[in-house]
Each structure stands twice: as structure tokens, then as C-alpha cells.
Amino acid sequence: MTVIVRDLRPDDRADVEAFAHARHLALPYILWTPEGILHNLNHTHPDARYRSLVAEEDGETIGTAQVRLAYDSPEPGQGDLNIYVRPDRTHRGAGRLLVRAAEEHLAACGATKLFAWVLDEPDNRAFAERHGYRASRSAHFLRLDLANGGLPPLQDLPPGVELRRAADFADDPRPMFELDAETTSDEPSDIDAELTDYDTWIEETWQHPLLDLDLTSVAVVDGRPAAFTAAYTDRATRYATAMTGTARAHRGRGLAKLAKNDSLHRARAAGYKEAFTGNDTDNEPMLAINRWFGYEICATEVRHVRELG
Ligand SMILES: CC(C)(COP(=O)(O)OP(=O)(O)OC[C@H]1O[C@@H](n2cnc3c(N)ncnc32)[C@H](O)[C@@H]1OP(=O)(O)O)[C@@H](O)C(=O)NCCC(=O)NCCS
């Protein structure tokens, strides 16, 4: 009954599947597939010093951690550790060991400010506080029943606006990179992100195995992408929004709704049964959009921060 912590073994398919399963049990509002987990491990920029950790008890994966430096933030010295123990395997010491291993790694890489998402339940919050973390911003997970719920009807296109798919930009995704970079920098968050390197974006984001280029919808104005919604799918029944954004010059004209509605209608037609998304609790425009679609809040998580002395 000894719990040990070690790195995920990327060449061991069963190990990666066990990681995905443990994550799914702890956090079912996010799509966890072996391919997505391996992609993050193998293709996150080397400066992130990314690691996936496993807590194992008697050969069983009971907890997981993803740990990285926020290398793409303009503020140096920030790192994040996201730790989830299987809900049916808590109170065995896995969380404590994962926190210790993750903090040691981040501190050795020079991080002084550590961020962790914590599901908003009393035990989890008490655990974070005992480890020296204080609560910061919060975010909701939201779910839409695509199979049984109704979607708003498809809207008419405003004059000068066309709808395309990300796949239409496969030959030259740079305009999509520019839109993603502009809108990501405006997303409310504890850690400011700046997407500056196109090649890194191609490798980390555009080539992510969960990204569905056909179901990712883009509203185009004067030939340039003005708004988009990025669709992740498990290629079976579950759909999740990775990002929705509208260029600053085009906000408040209904373009985010237009792009996301197009994507959700096509996802439903393709057989997807449920859709997930996540929003900062202060992101009023995005929460308003998601309420309009019928999404319902299914869980809340709270960012916790620890400053290393
Ligand atoms: C959030 C964002 C995508 C909205 O894009 P947009 O094209 O302006 O959105 P739309 O015009 O389609 O719809 C906006 C809705 O929010 C509502 N809204 C705007 N500001 C609001 C506020 N402060 N409080 C409540 N509702 C608000 C609008 O009234 C509109 O709803 P309506 O059509 O019922 O009037 C855009 O602001 C953005 O790119 N933000 C930065 C990136 C980001 O945060 N993305 C979300 C990540 S989860």
C-alpha cells in the first residue's frame, strides 16, 4: 500500500491510458485522450519544462499531475501544477506526494509563483490552503446537452461576413494564429499569455490531436478571420470548446455567437452528444453567449496561488 510518484511513461500505452482514465474520473468536463496527453508531453515548448507525473499505488494510477513553466507569459518565474487524484482514491497521500514533486521541479526550474486549479469543494480547498496556496480567480465548467437540448436557430449572415472552417486555412494558418494570439491575450486570467511564436503555435495548438479543423468555425470579414470557435472532439460523442475569440475591431456584432452556433449545429449533425466549455467567472460576454446556447454550469474551479519565499 505504498504510493510512489514517477513520470508518465510515454512509450507505455497502458500507462498513458491509465493517466487519461484517472483524469476523466477526476475532471470529466475536459476531454482526456491518450493522444492529447502525449501531445502535451511531447510538443509543449521545451522552455515549459513540461512534465506529466503519476501517483501509483500497487501498480494502479491513482493520481496525476501536469506541471509546466508559463514560458509564454511576459512575467517570468510563473509555473503551474494541476493535480487530480481519482475521487475514489483520495486520502492515501497521492496528492501530497504529487504537490511535493511538482513544486520541487518548478522551483528547480526557477519558478517563484505557482498556480494550481482546484475544484471548488471544501476538501480540495482545505488541501490547497494547507499547502500554502491562497484562492484567486475562479472559472466555471459548462455543459450543453447536444443530443436532447435545442440550439438557437442558425442566423442569417450579416452583410460582408462569410463562415468558413479552420480546415479552409490548412494551406496557410497564419491568419488563424494572428486571431488566436490577439484574442488569447484579452482572455481574463491570472497568467497573461502572449502567443508570439508561430512555429510553436503550429506545433502546440494547430496540430493538437483533439483540434477538429472541420468543426472549428471561422467568421471571415473582408477575407480575414474576424471571429472563431475552436472545437476539440474525441472523434466519438464528446465536443469541447478550446477557445472562442473575436478580433477587437469586430466585437459586439454577434460574430462569436455566429461562429459558435455554426460549429455546434455541425457538431450535432455529426453525432456529437454533449458539449463542454469553460469560462472565467468574470467573463460576462462569454458567459452571456453560453447562456444563450443553453449551457449550464456543472462545476467551478478556483485558481490558487503560492509564492515561494
Ligand atoms: C468574449 C468574446 C469572444 C465575445 O465576442 P463578440 O463577437 O463580441 O460576441 P457577440 O457579439 O457574439 O456576443 C456578445 C454577447 O455578450 C453580451 N455582452 C457583452 N458585454 C457584456 C457584459 N459586460 N455583460 C453581459 N453581457 C455582455 C452582448 O450583449 C452579447 O449578447 P447579446 O447578443 O445577447 O446582446 C470577445 O469579447 C473576445 O474575444 N474576448 C477575448 C477572448 C475571450 O475571453 N474568449 C473567451 C474565452 S472563454
mmCIF file of C-alpha atoms and ligand atoms in Angstrom:
data_model
loop_
_atom_site.group_PDB
_atom_site.id
_atom_site.type_symbol
_atom_site.label_atom_id
_atom_site.label_comp_id
_atom_site.label_asym_id
_atom_site.label_seq_id
_atom_site.Cartn_x
_atom_site.Cartn_y
_atom_site.Cartn_z
ATOM 1 C CA MET A 1 0.000 0.000 0.000
ATOM 2 C CA THR A 2 2.862 2.378 -0.797
ATOM 3 C CA VAL A 3 2.209 5.333 -3.050
ATOM 4 C CA ILE A 4 5.047 6.379 -5.322
ATOM 5 C CA VAL A 5 5.311 9.302 -7.750
ATOM 6 C CA ARG A 6 7.076 8.965 -11.109
ATOM 7 C CA ASP A 7 6.987 10.400 -14.612
ATOM 8 C CA LEU A 8 4.407 9.135 -17.067
ATOM 9 C CA ARG A 9 5.913 6.513 -19.397
ATOM 10 C CA PRO A 10 5.027 7.860 -22.850
ATOM 11 C CA ASP A 11 6.029 4.639 -24.648
ATOM 12 C CA ASP A 12 3.745 2.522 -22.482
ATOM 13 C CA ARG A 13 0.249 2.756 -23.983
ATOM 14 C CA ALA A 14 -1.412 1.232 -20.900
ATOM 15 C CA ASP A 15 0.274 3.824 -18.681
ATOM 16 C CA VAL A 16 -0.977 6.695 -20.855
ATOM 17 C CA GLU A 17 -4.479 5.212 -20.953
ATOM 18 C CA ALA A 18 -4.468 4.900 -17.155
ATOM 19 C CA PHE A 19 -3.479 8.578 -16.927
ATOM 20 C CA ALA A 20 -6.358 9.566 -19.231
ATOM 21 C CA HIS A 21 -8.809 7.423 -17.244
ATOM 22 C CA ALA A 22 -7.720 8.865 -13.889
ATOM 23 C CA ARG A 23 -8.083 12.392 -15.296
ATOM 24 C CA HIS A 24 -11.518 11.618 -16.697
ATOM 25 C CA LEU A 25 -12.744 10.350 -13.324
ATOM 26 C CA ALA A 26 -11.474 13.485 -11.576
ATOM 27 C CA LEU A 27 -12.380 16.043 -14.233
ATOM 28 C CA PRO A 28 -14.997 14.746 -16.678
ATOM 29 C CA TYR A 29 -15.646 18.208 -18.178
ATOM 30 C CA ILE A 30 -12.405 18.132 -20.146
ATOM 31 C CA LEU A 31 -11.591 15.697 -22.944
ATOM 32 C CA TRP A 32 -8.771 13.392 -21.906
ATOM 33 C CA THR A 33 -7.416 11.081 -24.570
ATOM 34 C CA PRO A 34 -4.059 9.298 -24.693
ATOM 35 C CA GLU A 35 -3.213 11.208 -27.892
ATOM 36 C CA GLY A 36 -3.933 14.578 -26.262
ATOM 37 C CA ILE A 37 -1.891 13.721 -23.169
ATOM 38 C CA LEU A 38 1.054 12.544 -25.277
ATOM 39 C CA HIS A 39 0.831 15.621 -27.484
ATOM 40 C CA ASN A 40 1.099 17.946 -24.478
ATOM 41 C CA LEU A 41 4.063 15.979 -23.173
ATOM 42 C CA ASN A 42 5.929 15.724 -26.474
ATOM 43 C CA HIS A 43 5.067 19.005 -28.173
ATOM 44 C CA THR A 44 4.841 21.664 -25.483
ATOM 45 C CA HIS A 45 7.725 24.096 -25.993
ATOM 46 C CA PRO A 46 10.940 22.858 -24.304
ATOM 47 C CA ASP A 47 11.135 26.082 -22.261
ATOM 48 C CA ALA A 48 7.960 24.976 -20.437
ATOM 49 C CA ARG A 49 9.980 22.090 -18.874
ATOM 50 C CA TYR A 50 6.683 20.202 -19.069
ATOM 51 C CA ARG A 51 6.219 17.017 -17.038
ATOM 52 C CA SER A 52 3.342 14.594 -16.529
ATOM 53 C CA LEU A 53 3.539 12.866 -13.156
ATOM 54 C CA VAL A 54 1.777 9.727 -12.000
ATOM 55 C CA ALA A 55 0.962 8.667 -8.440
ATOM 56 C CA GLU A 56 0.853 4.901 -8.366
ATOM 57 C CA GLU A 57 -0.309 2.534 -5.659
ATOM 58 C CA ASP A 58 0.166 -1.207 -6.093
ATOM 59 C CA GLY A 59 0.511 -0.746 -9.829
ATOM 60 C CA GLU A 60 -2.624 1.382 -10.150
ATOM 61 C CA THR A 61 -2.602 5.017 -11.310
ATOM 62 C CA ILE A 62 -4.475 6.882 -8.587
ATOM 63 C CA GLY A 63 -3.375 10.463 -9.234
ATOM 64 C CA THR A 64 -1.878 12.645 -11.946
ATOM 65 C CA ALA A 65 -0.115 15.988 -12.298
ATOM 66 C CA GLN A 66 0.702 18.195 -15.273
ATOM 67 C CA VAL A 67 3.435 20.672 -14.488
ATOM 68 C CA ARG A 68 4.873 23.493 -16.602
ATOM 69 C CA LEU A 69 6.537 26.853 -16.565
ATOM 70 C CA ALA A 70 4.390 29.629 -18.051
ATOM 71 C CA TYR A 71 7.140 30.283 -20.587
ATOM 72 C CA ASP A 72 4.695 32.157 -22.864
ATOM 73 C CA SER A 73 3.835 34.760 -20.209
ATOM 74 C CA PRO A 74 5.515 38.173 -20.266
ATOM 75 C CA GLU A 75 6.014 37.795 -16.487
ATOM 76 C CA PRO A 76 8.917 35.411 -15.751
ATOM 77 C CA GLY A 77 9.065 32.964 -12.851
ATOM 78 C CA GLN A 78 5.494 31.626 -13.031
ATOM 79 C CA GLY A 79 4.648 27.954 -13.130
ATOM 80 C CA ASP A 80 1.561 25.825 -12.916
ATOM 81 C CA LEU A 81 0.808 22.486 -11.407
ATOM 82 C CA ASN A 82 -2.536 20.811 -11.909
ATOM 83 C CA ILE A 83 -3.050 17.847 -9.676
ATOM 84 C CA TYR A 84 -6.002 15.498 -9.664
ATOM 85 C CA VAL A 85 -6.407 12.378 -7.576
ATOM 86 C CA ARG A 86 -9.068 9.828 -8.528
ATOM 87 C CA PRO A 87 -12.130 10.669 -6.401
ATOM 88 C CA ASP A 88 -12.321 7.032 -5.265
ATOM 89 C CA ARG A 89 -8.637 7.019 -4.206
ATOM 90 C CA THR A 90 -8.264 10.142 -2.073
ATOM 91 C CA HIS A 91 -6.738 10.230 1.436
ATOM 92 C CA ARG A 92 -3.878 7.883 0.533
ATOM 93 C CA GLY A 93 -1.186 10.533 0.305
ATOM 94 C CA ALA A 94 -1.097 10.782 -3.506
ATOM 95 C CA GLY A 95 -1.989 14.494 -3.617
ATOM 96 C CA ARG A 96 0.670 15.440 -1.081
ATOM 97 C CA LEU A 97 3.388 13.498 -2.938
ATOM 98 C CA LEU A 98 2.359 14.966 -6.299
ATOM 99 C CA VAL A 99 2.409 18.522 -4.914
ATOM 100 C CA ARG A 100 5.861 17.969 -3.449
ATOM 101 C CA ALA A 101 7.302 16.530 -6.677
ATOM 102 C CA ALA A 102 5.704 19.243 -8.811
ATOM 103 C CA GLU A 103 6.879 22.070 -6.554
ATOM 104 C CA GLU A 104 10.426 20.679 -6.447
ATOM 105 C CA HIS A 105 10.529 20.545 -10.229
ATOM 106 C CA LEU A 106 9.148 24.068 -10.685
ATOM 107 C CA ALA A 107 11.421 25.549 -8.020
ATOM 108 C CA ALA A 108 14.442 23.853 -9.624
ATOM 109 C CA CYS A 109 13.417 25.490 -12.927
ATOM 110 C CA GLY A 110 13.382 28.923 -11.267
ATOM 111 C CA ALA A 111 9.643 29.410 -10.672
ATOM 112 C CA THR A 112 8.701 31.590 -7.708
ATOM 113 C CA LYS A 113 4.947 31.933 -8.211
ATOM 114 C CA LEU A 114 2.929 28.740 -8.541
ATOM 115 C CA PHE A 115 -0.641 28.430 -9.825
ATOM 116 C CA ALA A 116 -2.978 25.482 -9.386
ATOM 117 C CA TRP A 117 -6.588 24.912 -10.402
ATOM 118 C CA VAL A 118 -8.645 23.477 -7.546
ATOM 119 C CA LEU A 119 -12.190 22.138 -7.933
ATOM 120 C CA ASP A 120 -14.436 24.187 -5.678
ATOM 121 C CA GLU A 121 -15.174 21.630 -2.967
ATOM 122 C CA PRO A 122 -14.334 22.060 0.730
ATOM 123 C CA ASP A 123 -11.817 19.178 0.912
ATOM 124 C CA ASN A 124 -9.910 20.376 -2.153
ATOM 125 C CA ARG A 125 -9.763 23.979 -0.973
ATOM 126 C CA ALA A 126 -8.611 22.949 2.501
ATOM 127 C CA PHE A 127 -5.911 20.771 0.917
ATOM 128 C CA ALA A 128 -4.644 23.706 -1.165
ATOM 129 C CA GLU A 129 -4.655 26.055 1.817
ATOM 130 C CA ARG A 130 -2.720 23.553 3.963
ATOM 131 C CA HIS A 131 -0.043 23.560 1.266
ATOM 132 C CA GLY A 132 0.329 27.331 1.394
ATOM 133 C CA TYR A 133 -1.929 28.286 -1.536
ATOM 134 C CA ARG A 134 -4.410 31.175 -1.444
ATOM 135 C CA ALA A 135 -7.546 31.450 -3.561
ATOM 136 C CA SER A 136 -7.586 33.696 -6.615
ATOM 137 C CA ARG A 137 -9.812 33.861 -9.752
ATOM 138 C CA SER A 138 -12.447 31.252 -10.455
ATOM 139 C CA ALA A 139 -13.852 29.662 -13.584
ATOM 140 C CA HIS A 140 -16.912 27.613 -14.469
ATOM 141 C CA PHE A 141 -17.172 24.413 -16.454
ATOM 142 C CA LEU A 142 -20.361 24.405 -18.512
ATOM 143 C CA ARG A 143 -22.189 21.618 -20.307
ATOM 144 C CA LEU A 144 -24.706 21.601 -23.140
ATOM 145 C CA ASP A 145 -26.839 18.578 -23.909
ATOM 146 C CA LEU A 146 -26.451 18.486 -27.684
ATOM 147 C CA ALA A 147 -28.419 15.286 -28.162
ATOM 148 C CA ASN A 148 -31.570 16.393 -26.323
ATOM 149 C CA GLY A 149 -31.349 20.158 -25.982
ATOM 150 C CA GLY A 150 -32.339 22.740 -28.550
ATOM 151 C CA LEU A 151 -29.824 25.057 -30.173
ATOM 152 C CA PRO A 152 -30.740 28.599 -31.285
ATOM 153 C CA PRO A 153 -31.649 28.554 -34.976
ATOM 154 C CA LEU A 154 -28.849 29.300 -37.437
ATOM 155 C CA GLN A 155 -28.638 33.058 -38.022
ATOM 156 C CA ASP A 156 -28.526 34.897 -41.319
ATOM 157 C CA LEU A 157 -25.053 36.144 -42.170
ATOM 158 C CA PRO A 158 -24.578 39.894 -41.649
ATOM 159 C CA PRO A 159 -23.554 41.714 -44.848
ATOM 160 C CA GLY A 160 -19.870 41.180 -45.699
ATOM 161 C CA VAL A 161 -19.481 38.195 -43.333
ATOM 162 C CA GLU A 162 -18.746 34.640 -44.505
ATOM 163 C CA LEU A 163 -18.476 31.432 -42.499
ATOM 164 C CA ARG A 164 -15.542 29.131 -43.119
ATOM 165 C CA ARG A 165 -13.886 26.196 -41.377
ATOM 166 C CA ALA A 166 -10.387 26.131 -39.965
ATOM 167 C CA ALA A 167 -9.674 23.373 -42.491
ATOM 168 C CA ASP A 168 -10.029 26.030 -45.217
ATOM 169 C CA PHE A 169 -6.878 27.664 -43.779
ATOM 170 C CA ALA A 170 -4.814 24.469 -43.834
ATOM 171 C CA ASP A 171 -2.501 25.807 -46.556
ATOM 172 C CA ASP A 172 -1.742 28.987 -44.613
ATOM 173 C CA PRO A 173 -2.933 29.005 -40.984
ATOM 174 C CA ARG A 174 -1.109 32.261 -40.159
ATOM 175 C CA PRO A 175 -4.295 34.427 -40.143
ATOM 176 C CA MET A 176 -5.739 31.971 -37.602
ATOM 177 C CA PHE A 177 -2.598 32.312 -35.482
ATOM 178 C CA GLU A 178 -2.918 36.097 -35.523
ATOM 179 C CA LEU A 179 -6.563 35.970 -34.433
ATOM 180 C CA ASP A 180 -5.846 33.397 -31.708
ATOM 181 C CA ALA A 181 -2.921 35.497 -30.429
ATOM 182 C CA GLU A 182 -4.941 38.728 -30.306
ATOM 183 C CA THR A 183 -7.927 37.185 -28.558
ATOM 184 C CA THR A 184 -5.982 34.938 -26.161
ATOM 185 C CA SER A 185 -4.145 37.985 -24.848
ATOM 186 C CA ASP A 186 -7.551 39.515 -23.925
ATOM 187 C CA GLU A 187 -8.887 36.457 -22.116
ATOM 188 C CA PRO A 188 -9.216 37.140 -18.379
ATOM 189 C CA SER A 189 -6.703 35.017 -16.463
ATOM 190 C CA ASP A 190 -4.210 35.032 -13.609
ATOM 191 C CA ILE A 191 -1.384 34.299 -16.003
ATOM 192 C CA ASP A 192 -1.161 36.612 -19.006
ATOM 193 C CA ALA A 193 -0.386 34.633 -22.134
ATOM 194 C CA GLU A 194 1.303 36.040 -25.227
ATOM 195 C CA LEU A 195 1.361 33.848 -28.322
ATOM 196 C CA THR A 196 4.323 35.247 -30.201
ATOM 197 C CA ASP A 197 5.967 32.308 -31.922
ATOM 198 C CA TYR A 198 4.173 30.971 -34.997
ATOM 199 C CA ASP A 199 6.104 27.691 -35.210
ATOM 200 C CA THR A 200 5.387 26.916 -31.560
ATOM 201 C CA TRP A 201 1.692 27.694 -32.111
ATOM 202 C CA ILE A 202 1.600 25.361 -35.124
ATOM 203 C CA GLU A 203 3.118 22.543 -33.120
ATOM 204 C CA GLU A 204 1.264 23.044 -29.821
ATOM 205 C CA THR A 205 -2.128 24.310 -30.964
ATOM 206 C CA TRP A 206 -2.832 23.830 -34.676
ATOM 207 C CA GLN A 207 -1.511 20.249 -34.705
ATOM 208 C CA HIS A 208 -3.168 19.285 -31.409
ATOM 209 C CA PRO A 209 -4.809 15.891 -31.966
ATOM 210 C CA LEU A 210 -8.085 16.949 -30.317
ATOM 211 C CA LEU A 211 -8.492 20.020 -32.548
ATOM 212 C CA ASP A 212 -11.153 19.312 -35.156
ATOM 213 C CA LEU A 213 -10.352 21.585 -38.086
ATOM 214 C CA ASP A 214 -13.643 20.742 -39.819
ATOM 215 C CA LEU A 215 -15.819 21.635 -36.836
ATOM 216 C CA THR A 216 -13.799 24.750 -35.952
ATOM 217 C CA SER A 217 -15.815 27.637 -37.418
ATOM 218 C CA VAL A 218 -14.413 30.973 -38.541
ATOM 219 C CA ALA A 219 -16.342 34.182 -39.335
ATOM 220 C CA VAL A 220 -14.471 35.976 -42.094
ATOM 221 C CA VAL A 221 -14.772 39.703 -42.868
ATOM 222 C CA ASP A 222 -13.094 41.146 -45.965
ATOM 223 C CA GLY A 223 -11.258 37.863 -46.457
ATOM 224 C CA ARG A 224 -9.708 37.836 -42.968
ATOM 225 C CA PRO A 225 -10.718 35.753 -39.941
ATOM 226 C CA ALA A 226 -12.586 38.033 -37.527
ATOM 227 C CA ALA A 227 -14.034 35.515 -35.045
ATOM 228 C CA PHE A 228 -13.602 31.808 -34.411
ATOM 229 C CA THR A 229 -14.538 28.988 -32.138
ATOM 230 C CA ALA A 230 -12.021 26.158 -31.805
ATOM 231 C CA ALA A 231 -13.592 22.709 -31.471
ATOM 232 C CA TYR A 232 -11.938 19.813 -29.706
ATOM 233 C CA THR A 233 -13.593 16.439 -30.160
ATOM 234 C CA ASP A 234 -12.906 12.894 -29.048
ATOM 235 C CA ARG A 235 -13.971 11.863 -32.599
ATOM 236 C CA ALA A 236 -16.881 9.961 -30.991
ATOM 237 C CA THR A 237 -19.573 11.739 -28.930
ATOM 238 C CA ARG A 238 -17.919 14.492 -26.881
ATOM 239 C CA TYR A 239 -17.170 18.022 -28.094
ATOM 240 C CA ALA A 240 -15.381 20.791 -26.152
ATOM 241 C CA THR A 241 -14.634 24.407 -26.963
ATOM 242 C CA ALA A 242 -10.911 25.103 -26.746
ATOM 243 C CA MET A 243 -11.254 28.837 -27.443
ATOM 244 C CA THR A 244 -13.713 31.401 -28.773
ATOM 245 C CA GLY A 245 -12.465 34.823 -29.766
ATOM 246 C CA THR A 246 -13.378 37.878 -31.814
ATOM 247 C CA ALA A 247 -10.844 40.408 -33.073
ATOM 248 C CA ARG A 248 -11.122 43.649 -31.095
ATOM 249 C CA ALA A 249 -12.302 45.643 -34.101
ATOM 250 C CA HIS A 250 -15.253 43.268 -34.647
ATOM 251 C CA ARG A 251 -16.583 42.700 -31.114
ATOM 252 C CA GLY A 252 -20.212 43.299 -30.136
ATOM 253 C CA ARG A 253 -21.590 42.414 -33.599
ATOM 254 C CA GLY A 254 -22.678 38.869 -32.831
ATOM 255 C CA LEU A 255 -19.731 37.216 -34.609
ATOM 256 C CA ALA A 256 -18.703 34.975 -31.696
ATOM 257 C CA LYS A 257 -22.289 33.714 -31.448
ATOM 258 C CA LEU A 258 -22.411 33.202 -35.196
ATOM 259 C CA ALA A 259 -19.197 31.137 -35.312
ATOM 260 C CA LYS A 260 -20.010 29.051 -32.245
ATOM 261 C CA ASN A 261 -23.601 28.403 -33.368
ATOM 262 C CA ASP A 262 -22.372 27.201 -36.766
ATOM 263 C CA SER A 263 -19.880 24.865 -35.104
ATOM 264 C CA LEU A 264 -22.400 23.482 -32.593
ATOM 265 C CA HIS A 265 -25.020 22.820 -35.287
ATOM 266 C CA ARG A 266 -22.477 20.969 -37.396
ATOM 267 C CA ALA A 267 -21.224 19.037 -34.351
ATOM 268 C CA ARG A 268 -24.751 17.914 -33.520
ATOM 269 C CA ALA A 269 -25.322 16.881 -37.138
ATOM 270 C CA ALA A 270 -22.070 14.875 -36.973
ATOM 271 C CA GLY A 271 -23.423 12.904 -34.000
ATOM 272 C CA TYR A 272 -21.809 14.652 -31.038
ATOM 273 C CA LYS A 273 -23.987 14.257 -27.943
ATOM 274 C CA GLU A 274 -22.602 16.704 -25.400
ATOM 275 C CA ALA A 275 -20.578 19.906 -25.492
ATOM 276 C CA PHE A 276 -18.347 21.340 -22.781
ATOM 277 C CA THR A 277 -16.756 24.709 -22.296
ATOM 278 C CA GLY A 278 -15.051 26.690 -19.552
ATOM 279 C CA ASN A 279 -15.178 30.398 -18.704
ATOM 280 C CA ASP A 280 -13.615 32.711 -16.181
ATOM 281 C CA THR A 281 -16.438 33.751 -13.806
ATOM 282 C CA ASP A 282 -15.790 37.421 -14.731
ATOM 283 C CA ASN A 283 -16.041 36.855 -18.487
ATOM 284 C CA GLU A 284 -19.544 38.323 -18.782
ATOM 285 C CA PRO A 285 -19.753 38.432 -22.596
ATOM 286 C CA MET A 286 -18.709 34.791 -22.978
ATOM 287 C CA LEU A 287 -20.993 33.635 -20.171
ATOM 288 C CA ALA A 288 -23.865 35.563 -21.829
ATOM 289 C CA ILE A 289 -23.130 33.824 -25.126
ATOM 290 C CA ASN A 290 -23.051 30.400 -23.496
ATOM 291 C CA ARG A 291 -26.314 31.035 -21.603
ATOM 292 C CA TRP A 292 -27.898 31.910 -24.959
ATOM 293 C CA PHE A 293 -26.892 28.462 -26.258
ATOM 294 C CA GLY A 294 -28.344 26.771 -23.165
ATOM 295 C CA TYR A 295 -25.094 25.723 -21.488
ATOM 296 C CA GLU A 296 -25.442 25.036 -17.773
ATOM 297 C CA ILE A 297 -22.744 25.395 -15.135
ATOM 298 C CA CYS A 298 -21.679 21.935 -13.978
ATOM 299 C CA ALA A 299 -18.666 22.708 -11.776
ATOM 300 C CA THR A 300 -16.485 25.567 -10.605
ATOM 301 C CA GLU A 301 -12.763 25.624 -10.041
ATOM 302 C CA VAL A 302 -10.702 28.181 -8.177
ATOM 303 C CA ARG A 303 -7.176 29.189 -9.148
ATOM 304 C CA HIS A 304 -4.857 29.012 -6.162
ATOM 305 C CA VAL A 305 -1.518 30.755 -5.931
ATOM 306 C CA ARG A 306 1.566 30.152 -3.827
ATOM 307 C CA GLU A 307 4.538 32.473 -3.756
ATOM 308 C CA LEU A 308 7.759 30.667 -2.911
ATOM 309 C CA GLY A 309 9.802 32.518 -0.310
HETATM 310 C C1 LIG B 1 -15.888 37.042 -25.482
HETATM 311 C C2 LIG B 1 -15.808 37.422 -26.974
HETATM 312 C C3 LIG B 1 -15.438 36.162 -27.751
HETATM 313 C C4 LIG B 1 -17.181 37.937 -27.434
HETATM 314 O O1 LIG B 1 -17.124 38.172 -28.838
HETATM 315 P P1 LIG B 1 -18.246 39.042 -29.599
HETATM 316 O O2 LIG B 1 -18.109 38.753 -31.047
HETATM 317 O O3 LIG B 1 -18.156 40.443 -29.159
HETATM 318 O O4 LIG B 1 -19.565 38.370 -29.024
HETATM 319 P P2 LIG B 1 -21.059 38.519 -29.597
HETATM 320 O O5 LIG B 1 -21.207 39.868 -30.185
HETATM 321 O O6 LIG B 1 -21.345 37.338 -30.469
HETATM 322 O O7 LIG B 1 -21.939 38.343 -28.288
HETATM 323 C C5 LIG B 1 -21.599 39.032 -27.120
HETATM 324 C C6 LIG B 1 -22.757 38.931 -26.149
HETATM 325 O O8 LIG B 1 -22.275 39.289 -24.855
HETATM 326 C C7 LIG B 1 -23.078 40.323 -24.343
HETATM 327 N N1 LIG B 1 -22.235 41.156 -23.501
HETATM 328 C C8 LIG B 1 -21.218 41.923 -23.879
HETATM 329 N N2 LIG B 1 -20.656 42.512 -22.798
HETATM 330 C C9 LIG B 1 -21.337 42.083 -21.720
HETATM 331 C C10 LIG B 1 -21.228 42.334 -20.342
HETATM 332 N N3 LIG B 1 -20.305 43.123 -19.831
HETATM 333 N N4 LIG B 1 -22.116 41.716 -19.524
HETATM 334 C C11 LIG B 1 -23.053 40.874 -20.013
HETATM 335 N N5 LIG B 1 -23.199 40.607 -21.337
HETATM 336 C C12 LIG B 1 -22.344 41.208 -22.176
HETATM 337 C C13 LIG B 1 -23.562 41.071 -25.549
HETATM 338 O O9 LIG B 1 -24.660 41.828 -25.217
HETATM 339 C C14 LIG B 1 -23.841 39.912 -26.498
HETATM 340 O O10 LIG B 1 -25.083 39.298 -26.205
HETATM 341 P P3 LIG B 1 -26.420 39.764 -26.993
HETATM 342 O O11 LIG B 1 -26.225 39.355 -28.403
HETATM 343 O O12 LIG B 1 -27.497 38.995 -26.298
HETATM 344 O O13 LIG B 1 -26.526 41.244 -26.830
HETATM 345 C C15 LIG B 1 -14.758 38.543 -27.221
HETATM 346 O O14 LIG B 1 -15.007 39.589 -26.295
HETATM 347 C C16 LIG B 1 -13.320 38.109 -27.043
HETATM 348 O O15 LIG B 1 -12.660 37.690 -27.997
HETATM 349 N N6 LIG B 1 -12.777 38.209 -25.804
HETATM 350 C C17 LIG B 1 -11.393 37.831 -25.519
HETATM 351 C C18 LIG B 1 -11.212 36.323 -25.577
HETATM 352 C C19 LIG B 1 -12.110 35.584 -24.594
HETATM 353 O O16 LIG B 1 -12.236 35.951 -23.423
HETATM 354 N N7 LIG B 1 -12.697 34.495 -25.100
HETATM 355 C C20 LIG B 1 -13.499 33.616 -24.301
HETATM 356 C C21 LIG B 1 -12.619 32.597 -23.702
HETATM 357 S S1 LIG B 1 -13.519 31.508 -22.681
#
